[in-house]
C-alpha positions as a printed NumPy array, in Angstrom:
array([[ -5.887,   9.901, -28.009],
       [ -6.644,   6.407, -29.304],
       [ -5.918,   3.594, -26.855],
       [ -6.591,  -0.111, -27.406],
       [ -5.977,  -3.087, -25.107],
       [ -5.204,  -6.478, -26.583],
       [ -6.726,  -9.501, -24.783],
       [ -5.064, -12.816, -23.906],
       [ -6.633, -16.216, -24.599],
       [ -5.549, -19.544, -23.091],
       [ -7.337, -22.792, -23.88 ],
       [ -9.967, -20.841, -25.783],
       [-10.842, -18.812, -22.673],
       [-10.321, -15.053, -22.429],
       [ -8.047, -14.266, -19.499],
       [ -8.683, -11.288, -17.178],
       [ -5.597,  -9.438, -18.36 ],
       [ -4.233,  -8.055, -21.593],
       [ -1.062,  -8.529, -23.595],
       [ -0.5  ,  -4.788, -23.837],
       [ -1.863,  -1.393, -24.7  ],
       [ -1.35 ,   0.497, -27.954],
       [ -1.494,   4.291, -27.612],
       [ -1.739,   6.578, -30.606],
       [ -1.766,  10.356, -30.403],
       [ -0.503,  10.648, -26.828],
       [  1.183,  13.835, -25.674],
       [  3.811,  11.857, -23.788],
       [  3.884,   9.427, -20.874],
       [  4.067,   9.554, -17.087],
       [  6.3  ,   6.985, -15.384],
       [  5.266,   6.834, -11.736],
       [  7.495,   5.69 ,  -8.914],
       [  6.283,   2.858,  -6.715],
       [  3.251,   3.566,  -4.586],
       [  2.548,   1.793,  -1.331],
       [  0.169,   1.725,   1.605],
       [  2.164,   4.159,   3.762],
       [  0.374,   7.152,   5.204],
       [  2.157,  10.193,   3.745],
       [  1.625,  12.196,   6.964],
       [  2.937,   9.605,   9.436],
       [  4.989,   7.218,   7.268],
       [  3.103,   4.402,   9.002],
       [  2.019,   1.424,   6.918],
       [ -1.732,   0.76 ,   7.007],
       [ -2.732,  -2.707,   8.139],
       [ -3.847,  -5.383,   5.694],
       [ -3.507,  -6.072,   1.991],
       [ -6.828,  -4.489,   0.971],
       [ -6.075,  -1.24 ,   2.804],
       [ -2.564,  -1.077,   1.342],
       [ -3.832,  -1.684,  -2.201],
       [ -6.521,   0.972,  -1.919],
       [ -4.131,   3.556,  -0.459],
       [ -1.563,   2.799,  -3.143],
       [ -4.123,   3.17 ,  -5.932],
       [ -5.445,   6.398,  -4.408],
       [ -1.894,   7.79 ,  -4.524],
       [ -1.514,   6.654,  -8.137],
       [ -4.825,   8.308,  -9.062],
       [ -3.787,  11.569,  -7.346],
       [ -0.319,  11.577,  -8.917],
       [ -1.723,  10.98 , -12.389],
       [ -4.138,  13.874, -11.942],
       [ -1.235,  16.093, -10.803],
       [  0.489,  15.26 , -14.117],
       [ -2.66 ,  16.138, -16.087],
       [ -3.899,  12.65 , -16.874],
       [ -6.082,  10.04 , -15.172],
       [ -6.293,   6.333, -14.373],
       [ -8.228,   5.897, -17.641],
       [ -4.9  ,   6.467, -19.407],
       [ -2.885,   3.827, -17.534],
       [ -0.961,   1.701, -20.037],
       [  0.778,  -0.742, -17.702],
       [  0.999,  -1.513, -13.979],
       [  3.501,  -3.508, -11.919],
       [  2.477,  -5.264,  -8.712],
       [  5.226,  -6.291,  -6.288],
       [  3.745,  -8.7  ,  -3.731],
       [  5.775,  -9.595,  -0.662],
       [  5.987, -13.211,   0.391],
       [  8.537, -15.772,   1.442],
       [  7.353, -18.498,  -0.909],
       [  4.722, -18.786,  -3.594],
       [  4.538, -22.567,  -3.881],
       [  1.386, -22.422,  -6.022],
       [  2.504, -19.322,  -7.934],
       [  1.618, -15.742,  -7.085],
       [ -1.669, -15.732,  -8.996],
       [ -3.005, -18.407,  -6.61 ],
       [ -1.649, -16.797,  -3.451],
       [ -4.366, -15.604,  -1.011],
       [ -2.622, -12.209,  -0.659],
       [ -2.771, -11.615,  -4.417],
       [ -6.392, -12.769,  -4.601],
       [ -7.229, -10.254,  -1.841],
       [ -5.214,  -7.565,  -3.658],
       [ -7.13 ,  -8.119,  -6.917],
       [-10.454,  -7.868,  -5.121],
       [ -9.392,  -4.621,  -3.412],
       [ -8.047,  -3.236,  -6.714],
       [-11.316,  -3.962,  -8.519],
       [-13.353,  -2.454,  -5.651],
       [-11.195,   0.678,  -5.761],
       [-11.687,   1.165,  -9.51 ],
       [-15.453,   0.6  ,  -9.221],
       [-15.806,   2.872,  -6.173],
       [-13.86 ,   5.666,  -7.907],
       [-15.699,   5.61 , -11.223],
       [-13.324,   3.555, -13.372],
       [-15.255,   0.346, -14.175],
       [-13.31 ,  -0.13 , -17.425],
       [-10.117,  -0.689, -15.397],
       [-11.434,  -3.785, -13.585],
       [ -9.219,  -6.657, -14.762],
       [ -8.275,  -4.8  , -17.942],
       [ -5.014,  -2.905, -17.395],
       [ -2.007,  -4.862, -18.668],
       [  0.258,  -5.581, -15.761],
       [  3.207,  -7.472, -14.431],
       [  2.981,  -9.499, -11.226],
       [  6.223, -10.027,  -9.309],
       [  6.809, -11.859,  -6.043],
       [  9.461, -10.324,  -3.799],
       [ 10.883, -11.215,  -0.404],
       [ 11.087,  -7.659,   0.901],
       [  9.818,  -4.139,   0.323],
       [ 10.912,  -0.769,   1.767],
       [  9.302,  -1.412,   5.179],
       [  8.739,  -4.825,   6.734],
       [  4.989,  -4.155,   7.179],
       [  4.486,  -3.509,   3.47 ],
       [  2.672,  -6.279,   1.593],
       [  2.481,  -4.708,  -1.872],
       [  3.919,  -1.901,  -3.961],
       [  2.354,  -0.775,  -7.231],
       [  3.746,   1.356, -10.034],
       [  2.288,   2.524, -13.333],
       [  2.874,   4.154, -16.685],
       [  0.118,   6.331, -18.139],
       [ -0.315,   8.304, -21.345],
       [ -0.686,  12.068, -21.287],
       [ -3.411,  13.675, -23.391],
       [ -2.254,  15.07 , -26.75 ],
       [ -0.748,  18.538, -26.719],
       [ -2.949,  21.158, -28.348]])
């Protein structure tokens, strides 16, 4: 499967995200439902943005593996960050900055250094998520390996 990410440049500077991912030769795609920092055994939300991001990504990693693919094959991710107002925009919000750091740590700690700041994504600010303690929800689309 051939996969290529296309970078974004603003003011002559390469941005830490991509415009998209082209996938050739995939055996299909997996469209995951939203993943959040809720313990699947207790339904309790873990405390703090970093913990919620890492739990959400761990669920995404596990779900992708259940479908026969891996985080390496993620094509696009959506990040829904809860807040009442983003006066400076979401990308400058301390919660999002903490979420990015936790996301990058998770990918590095789990053997996916190529995913640090490289998966095309969409960042959305929302006023509410499924439970009031939730700070972020993440969803993803990934390619499946080619069928033999």
